[in-house]
Tab-separated table of C-alpha atoms and ligand atoms in Angstrom:
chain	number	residue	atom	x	y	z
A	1	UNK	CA	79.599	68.604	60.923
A	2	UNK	CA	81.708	70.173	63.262
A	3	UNK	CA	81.836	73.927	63.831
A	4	UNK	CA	84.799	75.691	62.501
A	5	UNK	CA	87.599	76.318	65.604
A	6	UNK	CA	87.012	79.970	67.151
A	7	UNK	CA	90.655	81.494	66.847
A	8	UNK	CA	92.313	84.352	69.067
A	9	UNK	CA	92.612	87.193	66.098
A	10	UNK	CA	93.390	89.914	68.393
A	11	UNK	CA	94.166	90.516	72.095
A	12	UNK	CA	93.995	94.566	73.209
A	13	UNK	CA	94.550	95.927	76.455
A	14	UNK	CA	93.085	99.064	77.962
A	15	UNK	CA	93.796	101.353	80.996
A	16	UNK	CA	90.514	102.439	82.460
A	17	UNK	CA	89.954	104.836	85.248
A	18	UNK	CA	86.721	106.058	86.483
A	19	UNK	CA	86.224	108.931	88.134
A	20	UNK	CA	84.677	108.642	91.506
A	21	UNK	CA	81.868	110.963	92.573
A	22	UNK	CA	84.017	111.558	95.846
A	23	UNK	CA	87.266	110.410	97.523
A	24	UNK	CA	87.150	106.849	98.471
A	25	UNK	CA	89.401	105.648	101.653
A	26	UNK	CA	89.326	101.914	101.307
A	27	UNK	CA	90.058	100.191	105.037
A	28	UNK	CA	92.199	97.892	103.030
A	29	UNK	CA	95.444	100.903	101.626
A	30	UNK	CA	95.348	102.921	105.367
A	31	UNK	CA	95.997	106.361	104.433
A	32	UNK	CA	95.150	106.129	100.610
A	33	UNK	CA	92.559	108.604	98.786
A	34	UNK	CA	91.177	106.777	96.112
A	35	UNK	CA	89.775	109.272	93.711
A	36	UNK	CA	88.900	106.771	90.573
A	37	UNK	CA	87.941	102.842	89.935
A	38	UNK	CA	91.226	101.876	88.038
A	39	UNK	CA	91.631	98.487	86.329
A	40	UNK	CA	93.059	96.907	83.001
A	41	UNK	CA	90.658	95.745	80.878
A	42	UNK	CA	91.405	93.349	78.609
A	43	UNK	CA	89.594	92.456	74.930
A	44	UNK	CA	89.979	89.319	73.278
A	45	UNK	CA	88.468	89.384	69.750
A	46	UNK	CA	87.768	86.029	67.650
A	47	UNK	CA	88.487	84.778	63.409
A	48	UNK	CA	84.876	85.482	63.667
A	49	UNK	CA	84.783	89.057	65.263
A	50	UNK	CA	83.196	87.379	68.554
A	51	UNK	CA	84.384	89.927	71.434
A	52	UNK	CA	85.303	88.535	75.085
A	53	UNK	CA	85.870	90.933	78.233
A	54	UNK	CA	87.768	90.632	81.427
A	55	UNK	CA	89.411	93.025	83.645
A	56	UNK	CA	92.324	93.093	86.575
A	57	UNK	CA	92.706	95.691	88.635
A	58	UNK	CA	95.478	98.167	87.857
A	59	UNK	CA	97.124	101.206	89.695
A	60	UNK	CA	97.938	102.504	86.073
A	61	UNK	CA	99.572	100.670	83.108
A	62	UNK	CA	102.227	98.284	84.941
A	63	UNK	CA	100.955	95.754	82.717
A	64	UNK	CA	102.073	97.780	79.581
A	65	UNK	CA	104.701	94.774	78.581
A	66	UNK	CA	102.160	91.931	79.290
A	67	UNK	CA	100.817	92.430	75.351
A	68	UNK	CA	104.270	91.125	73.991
A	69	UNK	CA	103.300	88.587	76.312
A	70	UNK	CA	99.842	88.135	75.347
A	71	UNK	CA	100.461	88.021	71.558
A	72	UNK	CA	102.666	85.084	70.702
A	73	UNK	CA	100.829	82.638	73.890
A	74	UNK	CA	97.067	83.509	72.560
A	75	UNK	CA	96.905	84.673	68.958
A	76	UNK	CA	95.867	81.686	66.967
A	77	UNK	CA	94.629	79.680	69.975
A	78	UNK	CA	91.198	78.271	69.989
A	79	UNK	CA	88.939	80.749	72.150
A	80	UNK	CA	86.870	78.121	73.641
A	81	UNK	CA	89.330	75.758	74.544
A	82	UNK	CA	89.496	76.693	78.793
A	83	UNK	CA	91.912	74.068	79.611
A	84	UNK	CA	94.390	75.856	76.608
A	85	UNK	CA	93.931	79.092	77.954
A	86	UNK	CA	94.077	78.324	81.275
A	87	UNK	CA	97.168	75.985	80.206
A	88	UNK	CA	98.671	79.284	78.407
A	89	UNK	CA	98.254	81.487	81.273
A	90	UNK	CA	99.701	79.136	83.436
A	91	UNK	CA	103.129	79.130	81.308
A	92	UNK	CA	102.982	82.909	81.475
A	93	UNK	CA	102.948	83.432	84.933
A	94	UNK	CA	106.836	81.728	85.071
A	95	UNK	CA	107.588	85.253	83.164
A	96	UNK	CA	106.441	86.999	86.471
A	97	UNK	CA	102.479	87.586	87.103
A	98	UNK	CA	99.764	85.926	87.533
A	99	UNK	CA	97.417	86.266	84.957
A	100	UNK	CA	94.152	84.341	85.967
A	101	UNK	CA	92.237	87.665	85.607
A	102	UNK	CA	92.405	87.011	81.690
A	103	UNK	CA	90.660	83.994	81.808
A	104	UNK	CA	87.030	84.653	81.912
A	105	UNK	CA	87.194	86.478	78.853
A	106	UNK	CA	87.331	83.248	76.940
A	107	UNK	CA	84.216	82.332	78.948
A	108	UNK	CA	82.887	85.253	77.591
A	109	UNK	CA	83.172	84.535	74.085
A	110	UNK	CA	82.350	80.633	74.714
A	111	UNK	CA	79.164	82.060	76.079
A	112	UNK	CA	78.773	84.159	73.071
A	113	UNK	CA	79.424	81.970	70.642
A	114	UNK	CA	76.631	78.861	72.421
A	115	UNK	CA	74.723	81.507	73.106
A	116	UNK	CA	74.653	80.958	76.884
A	117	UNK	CA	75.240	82.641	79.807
A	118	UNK	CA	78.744	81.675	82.195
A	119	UNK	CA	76.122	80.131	84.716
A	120	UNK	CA	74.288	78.054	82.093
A	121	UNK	CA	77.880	76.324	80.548
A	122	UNK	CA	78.738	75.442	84.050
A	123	UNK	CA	75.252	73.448	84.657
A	124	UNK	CA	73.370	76.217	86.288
A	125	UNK	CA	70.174	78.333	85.431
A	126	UNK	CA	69.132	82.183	86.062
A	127	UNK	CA	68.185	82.762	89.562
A	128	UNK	CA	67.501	85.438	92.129
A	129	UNK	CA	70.526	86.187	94.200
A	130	UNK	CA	70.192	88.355	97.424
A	131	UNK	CA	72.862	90.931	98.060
A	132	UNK	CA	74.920	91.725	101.262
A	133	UNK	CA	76.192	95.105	101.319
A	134	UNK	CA	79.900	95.273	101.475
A	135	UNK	CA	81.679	98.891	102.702
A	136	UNK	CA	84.755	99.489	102.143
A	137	UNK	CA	86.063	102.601	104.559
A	138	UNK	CA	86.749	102.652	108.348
A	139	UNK	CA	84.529	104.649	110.269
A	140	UNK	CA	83.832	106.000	113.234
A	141	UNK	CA	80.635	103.933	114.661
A	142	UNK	CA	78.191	107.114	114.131
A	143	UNK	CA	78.830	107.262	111.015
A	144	UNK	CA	79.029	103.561	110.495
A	145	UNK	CA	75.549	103.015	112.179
A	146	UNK	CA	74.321	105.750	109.857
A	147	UNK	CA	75.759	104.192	106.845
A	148	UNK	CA	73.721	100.331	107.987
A	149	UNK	CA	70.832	102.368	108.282
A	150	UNK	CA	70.934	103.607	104.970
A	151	UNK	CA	71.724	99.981	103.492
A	152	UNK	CA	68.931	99.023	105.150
A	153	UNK	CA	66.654	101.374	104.021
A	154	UNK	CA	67.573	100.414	100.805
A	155	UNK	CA	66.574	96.659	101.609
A	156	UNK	CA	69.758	95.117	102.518
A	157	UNK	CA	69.694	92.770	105.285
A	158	UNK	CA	73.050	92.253	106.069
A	159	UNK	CA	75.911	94.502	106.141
A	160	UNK	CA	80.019	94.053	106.305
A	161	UNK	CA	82.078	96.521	108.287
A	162	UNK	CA	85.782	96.933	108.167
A	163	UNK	CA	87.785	97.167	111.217
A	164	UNK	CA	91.651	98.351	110.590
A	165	UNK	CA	92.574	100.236	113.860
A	166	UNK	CA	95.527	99.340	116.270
A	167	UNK	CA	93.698	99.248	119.324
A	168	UNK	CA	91.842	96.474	119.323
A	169	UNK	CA	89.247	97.996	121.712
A	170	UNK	CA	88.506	100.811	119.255
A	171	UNK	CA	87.721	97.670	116.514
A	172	UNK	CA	85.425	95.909	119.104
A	173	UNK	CA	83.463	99.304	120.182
A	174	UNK	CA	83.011	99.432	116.378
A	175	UNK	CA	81.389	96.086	116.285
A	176	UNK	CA	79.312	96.166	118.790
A	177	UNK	CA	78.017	99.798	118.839
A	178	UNK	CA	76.451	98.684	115.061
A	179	UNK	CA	75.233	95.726	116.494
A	180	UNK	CA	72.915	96.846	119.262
A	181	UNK	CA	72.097	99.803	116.705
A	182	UNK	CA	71.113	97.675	113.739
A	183	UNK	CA	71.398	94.251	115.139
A	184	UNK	CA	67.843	93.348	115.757
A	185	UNK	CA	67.249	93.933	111.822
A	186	UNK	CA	70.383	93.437	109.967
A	187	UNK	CA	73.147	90.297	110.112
A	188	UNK	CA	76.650	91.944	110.520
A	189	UNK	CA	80.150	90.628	108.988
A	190	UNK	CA	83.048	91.847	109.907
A	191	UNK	CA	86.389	92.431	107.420
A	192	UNK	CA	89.656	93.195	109.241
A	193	UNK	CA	91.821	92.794	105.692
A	194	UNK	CA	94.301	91.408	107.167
A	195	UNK	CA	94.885	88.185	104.486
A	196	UNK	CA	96.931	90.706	102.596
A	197	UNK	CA	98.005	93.688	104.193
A	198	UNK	CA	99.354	96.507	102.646
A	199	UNK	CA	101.210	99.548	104.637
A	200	UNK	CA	102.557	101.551	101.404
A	201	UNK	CA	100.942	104.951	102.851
A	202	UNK	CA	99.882	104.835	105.950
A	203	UNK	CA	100.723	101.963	108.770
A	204	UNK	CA	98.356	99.198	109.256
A	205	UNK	CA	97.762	96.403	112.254
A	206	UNK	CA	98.997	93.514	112.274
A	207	UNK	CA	96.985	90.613	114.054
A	208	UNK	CA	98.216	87.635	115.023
A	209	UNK	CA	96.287	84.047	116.369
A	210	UNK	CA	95.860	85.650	119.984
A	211	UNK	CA	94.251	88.755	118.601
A	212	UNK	CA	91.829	87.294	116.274
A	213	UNK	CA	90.765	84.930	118.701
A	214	UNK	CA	89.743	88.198	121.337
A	215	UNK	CA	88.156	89.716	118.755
A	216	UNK	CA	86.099	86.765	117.325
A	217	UNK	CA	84.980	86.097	121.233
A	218	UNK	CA	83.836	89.622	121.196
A	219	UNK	CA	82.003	89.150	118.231
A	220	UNK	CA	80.375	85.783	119.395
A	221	UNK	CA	78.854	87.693	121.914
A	222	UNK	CA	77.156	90.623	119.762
A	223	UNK	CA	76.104	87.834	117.088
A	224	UNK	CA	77.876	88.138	114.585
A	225	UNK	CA	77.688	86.295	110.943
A	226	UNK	CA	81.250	85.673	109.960
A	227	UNK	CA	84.754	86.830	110.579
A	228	UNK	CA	86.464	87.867	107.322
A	229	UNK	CA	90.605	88.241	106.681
A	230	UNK	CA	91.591	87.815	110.466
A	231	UNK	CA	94.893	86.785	110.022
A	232	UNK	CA	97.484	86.440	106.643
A	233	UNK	CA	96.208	84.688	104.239
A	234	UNK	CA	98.754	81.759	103.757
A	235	UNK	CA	98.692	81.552	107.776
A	236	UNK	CA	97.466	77.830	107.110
A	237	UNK	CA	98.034	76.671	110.359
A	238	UNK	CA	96.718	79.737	112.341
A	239	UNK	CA	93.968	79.917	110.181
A	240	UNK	CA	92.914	76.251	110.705
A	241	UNK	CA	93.362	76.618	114.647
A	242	UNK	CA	91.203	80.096	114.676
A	243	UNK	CA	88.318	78.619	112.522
A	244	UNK	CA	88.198	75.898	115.137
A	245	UNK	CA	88.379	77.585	118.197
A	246	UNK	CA	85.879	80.751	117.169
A	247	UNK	CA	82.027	80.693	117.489
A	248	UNK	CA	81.868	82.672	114.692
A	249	UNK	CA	82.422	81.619	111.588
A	250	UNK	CA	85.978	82.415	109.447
A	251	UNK	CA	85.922	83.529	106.158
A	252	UNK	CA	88.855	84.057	103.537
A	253	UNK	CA	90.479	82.882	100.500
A	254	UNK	CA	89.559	86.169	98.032
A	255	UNK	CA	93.254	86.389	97.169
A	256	UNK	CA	95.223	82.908	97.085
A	257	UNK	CA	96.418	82.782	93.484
A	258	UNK	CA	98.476	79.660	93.451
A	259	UNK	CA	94.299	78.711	92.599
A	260	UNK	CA	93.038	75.063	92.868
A	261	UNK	CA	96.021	73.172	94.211
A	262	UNK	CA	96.452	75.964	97.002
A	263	UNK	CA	92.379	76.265	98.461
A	264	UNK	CA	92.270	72.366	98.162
A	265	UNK	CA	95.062	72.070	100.602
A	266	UNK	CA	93.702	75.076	102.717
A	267	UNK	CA	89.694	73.503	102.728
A	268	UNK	CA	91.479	69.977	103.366
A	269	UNK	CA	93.190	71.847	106.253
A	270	UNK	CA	89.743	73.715	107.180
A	271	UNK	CA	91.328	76.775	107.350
A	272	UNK	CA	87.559	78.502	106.641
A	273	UNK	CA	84.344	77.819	107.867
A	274	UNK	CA	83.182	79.760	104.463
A	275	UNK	CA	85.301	80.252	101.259
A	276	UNK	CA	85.537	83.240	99.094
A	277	UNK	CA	87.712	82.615	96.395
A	278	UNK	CA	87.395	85.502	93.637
A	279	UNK	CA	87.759	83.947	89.981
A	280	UNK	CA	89.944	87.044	88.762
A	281	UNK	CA	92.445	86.347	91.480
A	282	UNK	CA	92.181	82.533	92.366
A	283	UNK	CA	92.389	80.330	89.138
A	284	UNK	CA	90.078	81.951	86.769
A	285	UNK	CA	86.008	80.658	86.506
A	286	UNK	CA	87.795	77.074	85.528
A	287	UNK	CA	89.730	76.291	88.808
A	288	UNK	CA	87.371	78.411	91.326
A	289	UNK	CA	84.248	76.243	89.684
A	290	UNK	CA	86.609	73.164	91.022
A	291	UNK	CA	86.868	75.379	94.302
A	292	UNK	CA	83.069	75.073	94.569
A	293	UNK	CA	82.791	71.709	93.759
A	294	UNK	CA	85.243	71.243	96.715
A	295	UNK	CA	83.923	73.116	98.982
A	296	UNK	CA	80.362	71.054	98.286
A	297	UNK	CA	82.532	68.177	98.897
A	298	UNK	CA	83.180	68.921	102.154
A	299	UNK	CA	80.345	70.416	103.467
A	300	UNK	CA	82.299	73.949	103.466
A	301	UNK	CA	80.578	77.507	102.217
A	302	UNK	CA	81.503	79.674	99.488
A	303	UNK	CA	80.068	83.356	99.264
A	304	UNK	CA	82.738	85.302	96.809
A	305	UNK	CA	84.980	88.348	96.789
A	306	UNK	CA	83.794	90.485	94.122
A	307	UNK	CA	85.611	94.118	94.728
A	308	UNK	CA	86.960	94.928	92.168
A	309	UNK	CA	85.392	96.301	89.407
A	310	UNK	CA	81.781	95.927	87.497
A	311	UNK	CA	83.072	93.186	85.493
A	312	UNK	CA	84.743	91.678	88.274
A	313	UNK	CA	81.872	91.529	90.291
A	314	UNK	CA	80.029	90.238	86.952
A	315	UNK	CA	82.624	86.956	86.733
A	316	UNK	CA	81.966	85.879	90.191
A	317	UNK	CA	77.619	86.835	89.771
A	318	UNK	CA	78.037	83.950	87.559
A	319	UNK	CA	80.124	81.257	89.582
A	320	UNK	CA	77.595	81.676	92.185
A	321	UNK	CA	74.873	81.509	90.760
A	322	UNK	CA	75.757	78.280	89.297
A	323	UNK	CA	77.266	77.150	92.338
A	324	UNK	CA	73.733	76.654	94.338
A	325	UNK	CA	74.768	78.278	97.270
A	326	UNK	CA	72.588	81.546	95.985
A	327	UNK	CA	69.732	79.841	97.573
A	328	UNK	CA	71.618	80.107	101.065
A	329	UNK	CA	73.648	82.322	101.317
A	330	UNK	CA	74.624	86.185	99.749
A	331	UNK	CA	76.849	87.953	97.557
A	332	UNK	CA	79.048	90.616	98.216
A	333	UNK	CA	77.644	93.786	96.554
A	334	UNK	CA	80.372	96.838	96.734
A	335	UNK	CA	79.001	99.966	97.869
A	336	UNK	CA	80.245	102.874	99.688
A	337	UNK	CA	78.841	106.331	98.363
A	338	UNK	CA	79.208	108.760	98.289
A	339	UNK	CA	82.650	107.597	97.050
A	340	UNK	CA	82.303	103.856	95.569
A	341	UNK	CA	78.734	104.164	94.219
A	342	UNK	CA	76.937	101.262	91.735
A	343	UNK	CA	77.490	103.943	88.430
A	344	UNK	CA	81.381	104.379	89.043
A	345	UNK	CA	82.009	100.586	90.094
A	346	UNK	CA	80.354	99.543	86.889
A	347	UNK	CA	80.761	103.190	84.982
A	348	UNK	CA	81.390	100.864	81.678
A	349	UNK	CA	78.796	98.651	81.765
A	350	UNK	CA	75.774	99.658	79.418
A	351	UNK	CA	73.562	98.276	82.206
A	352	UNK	CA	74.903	98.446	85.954
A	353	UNK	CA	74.195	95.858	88.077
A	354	UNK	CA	71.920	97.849	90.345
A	355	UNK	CA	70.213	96.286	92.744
A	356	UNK	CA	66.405	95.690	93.632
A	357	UNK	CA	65.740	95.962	97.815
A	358	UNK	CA	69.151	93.798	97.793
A	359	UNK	CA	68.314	91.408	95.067
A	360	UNK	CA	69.501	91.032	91.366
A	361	UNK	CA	68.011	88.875	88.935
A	362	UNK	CA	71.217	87.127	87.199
A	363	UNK	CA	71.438	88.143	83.389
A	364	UNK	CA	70.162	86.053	80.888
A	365	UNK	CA	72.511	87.988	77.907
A	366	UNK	CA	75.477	85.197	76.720
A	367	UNK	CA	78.564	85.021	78.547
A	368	UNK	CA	79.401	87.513	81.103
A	369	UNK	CA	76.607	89.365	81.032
A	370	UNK	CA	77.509	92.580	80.531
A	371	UNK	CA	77.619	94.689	77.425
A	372	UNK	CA	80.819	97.169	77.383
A	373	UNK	CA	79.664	100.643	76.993
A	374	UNK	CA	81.410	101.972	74.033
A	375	UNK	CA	81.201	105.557	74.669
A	376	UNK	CA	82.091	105.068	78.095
A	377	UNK	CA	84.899	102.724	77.007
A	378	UNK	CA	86.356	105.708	74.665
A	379	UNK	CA	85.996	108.537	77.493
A	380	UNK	CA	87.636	106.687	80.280
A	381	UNK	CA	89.929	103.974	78.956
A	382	UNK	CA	92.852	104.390	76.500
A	383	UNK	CA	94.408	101.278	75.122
A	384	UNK	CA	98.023	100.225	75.299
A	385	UNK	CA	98.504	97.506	73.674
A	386	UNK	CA	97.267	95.870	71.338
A	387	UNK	CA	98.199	92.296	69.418
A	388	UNK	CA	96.785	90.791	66.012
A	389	UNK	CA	98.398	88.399	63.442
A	390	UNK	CA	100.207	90.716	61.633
A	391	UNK	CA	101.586	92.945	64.419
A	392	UNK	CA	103.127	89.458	65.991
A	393	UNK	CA	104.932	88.677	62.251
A	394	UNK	CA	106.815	92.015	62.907
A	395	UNK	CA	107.260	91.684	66.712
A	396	UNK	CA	108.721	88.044	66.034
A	397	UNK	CA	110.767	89.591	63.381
A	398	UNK	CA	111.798	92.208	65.194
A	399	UNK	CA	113.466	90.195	68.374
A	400	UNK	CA	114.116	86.722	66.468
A	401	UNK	CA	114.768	87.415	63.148
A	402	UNK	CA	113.311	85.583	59.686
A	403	UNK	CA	115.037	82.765	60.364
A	404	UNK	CA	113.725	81.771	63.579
A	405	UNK	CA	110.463	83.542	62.837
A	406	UNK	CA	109.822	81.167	60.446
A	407	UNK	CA	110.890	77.855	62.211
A	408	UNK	CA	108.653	79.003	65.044
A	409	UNK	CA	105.607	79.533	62.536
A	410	UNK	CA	106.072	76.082	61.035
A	411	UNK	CA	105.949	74.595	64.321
A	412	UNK	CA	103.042	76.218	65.824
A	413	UNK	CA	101.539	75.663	62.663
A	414	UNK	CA	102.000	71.460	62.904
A	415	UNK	CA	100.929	71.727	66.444
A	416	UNK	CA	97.578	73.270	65.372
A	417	UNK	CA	97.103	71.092	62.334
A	418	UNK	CA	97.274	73.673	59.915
A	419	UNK	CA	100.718	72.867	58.330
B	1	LIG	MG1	87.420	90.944	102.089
């Protein structure tokens, strides 16, 4: 017998902010303190009472509409269908955003309810996956070289710097003053954030093909492991000209939303040596796990974007582990304390994904892998919307009268043979 279809009952949405142990300057918003880890967290509850998680980042609640959005596409929808959802949040995005962020929530509860970890539905099993340490501010290279020490102390072998100055000469110094400090022990990436570059405080550089090509000479010669961001990130033709002509390998991809049909195009064009598509941004877990498959394809890498949040970081943990390129290559692990430390990034998470000497054993809990932290859930996040069966009667009433409330529930009712 067939189990009994897993139905959206109820779709809430939370604003969560963290506090941060200290100010945070991310390289990526020049001029911006950060003081807390902000995001939208979403909660998709079953029929059945089966909870799924996901989470977007947020500045505060500009998604405080997307509920009345959320309701009438989702409620009644079968939780475990992807292709639906993913069909669903497709339609909603002609309203205005993209939505792809929602997604693995529904992967969440499919895990839950087959009892399975994300990895494990896609084909993979639990595996060891080695950690590169990402940082996130600008620094001057004392510091900087101070700060790869102290990754590698903690047993991380590679580290990423960010570069976001307007002389170039200042962003090569940086480079290479880390490499012949740490350069004998660690691998070094560099991320100049340009693929989407934001000026709403302070100014920021803008590179173009002639620039990136300088600096990814310069950082041929000091050995370095990849190139991130170098130039805008629907620069398809620049970028497929740079990844040719540089020594060093190009990475990119974290942000391209348009999702599958978009990075086929761009690793068609080779416009990356290695991908890093990030499943909250680019297509969900369903199109980015095409991504991979792609990328296989073609004999192209994937290592993905994972700032920005704990339970962002947790969606993309299991894409790669299940992608099989674990056992080469690392994953981005935010971390730059004393601002963006492991217990704010993942502050509500009942079990942070710290880190052992740079490794982390994948979960074996179903779906995400991550239980929400209650407590912490109540103390930092406040909810703003929130969507069940009976709050949708009265919204539909509300705007479309009984009517055309009705005709609309006898049609969605034929559609999911339950007339
Ligand atoms: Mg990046």
């Amino acid at each position: 017998m067939s189990s009994p279809i897993s139905r959206v009952a109820k779709v809430e949405l939370f604003h969560v902010a963290i506090p941060l142990p200290a100010t945070f300057r991310p390289a990526w918003i020049p001029g911006m303190p950060s003081n807390e880890n902000r995001f939208t967290l979403v909660r998709v509850t079953t029929d059945e009472g089966v909870e799924g998680y996901s989470a977007g980042p947020a500045i505060g609640r500009e998604r405080a509409g997307l509920g009345d959005l959320l309701g009438p596409y989702l409620l009644g929808e079968d939780a475990t269908d992807i292709a639906l959802i993913q069909q669903r949040l497709r339609e909603i995005s002609y309203l205005g955003w993209r939505n792809w962020w929602i997604e693995p929530a529904f992967w969440d509860i499919k895990g839950k309810i087959e009892g399975k970890p994300v990895y494990e539905l896609l084909g993979g099993a639990a595996c060891s996956v080695r950690l590169y340490a990402s940082t996130g501010e600008v620094k001057e290279p004392e510091a900087r070289i101070e700060e790869a020490e102290a990754r590698y102390a903690e047993g991380f072998s590679t580290v990423k710097l960010r570069v976001h100055d307007f002389d170039e000469a200042i962003d090569i110094r940086q480079v290479t003053a880390t490499a012949q400090a740490v350069g004998n022990r660690m691998k070094i990436a560099v991320d100049a954030n340009q693929g989407w570059r934001v000026t709403i405080v302070g100014d920021s550089p803008l590179w173009d093909l002639e620039r990136a090509k300088r600096f990814a000479d310069a950082c041929a010669d000091v050995g370095v492991v990849w190139i991130e961001e170098p130039i805008a990130m629907d620069a398809y033709e620049n970028l497929s000209s740079l990844t040719e002509y540089s020594r060093v390998p190009i990475a990119g991809g974290e942000l391209n939303s348009s999702g599958l049909p978009e990075l086929k195009t761009m690793i068609e064009r080779r416009c990356y040596d290695i991908f890093q598509p990030d499943a909250v941004f680019t297509g969900g877990i369903a199109q980015t796990w095409q991504v991979i498959q792609l990328l296989q394809k073609h004999d192209l890498s994937y290592a993905p974007h994972t700032w920005t949040n704990g339970i962002g970081f947790a969606v993309n943990l299991q894409l790669f582990a299940a992608s099989g390129f674990a056992e080469t290559r690392e994953l981005e692990y935010p971390l730059a304390p004393p601002g963006w430390t492991v217990a704010a990034r993942d502050g509500i998470l009942e079990d942070p994904f710290d880190h052992n000497h740079g490794v982390l054993e994948t979960p074996t809990s179903p779906g995400l892998g991550f239980t929400i932290d209650r407590k912490a859930l109540a103390r930092w996040g406040k909810r703003f919307s929130i969507m069940d069966r009976k709050r949708l009667i009265w919204f539909s009433l509300r705007h479309r009268g009984i009517n055309a409330s009705k005709e609309i529930d006898r049609a969605r009712r034929q559609r999911m043979g339950r007339a």
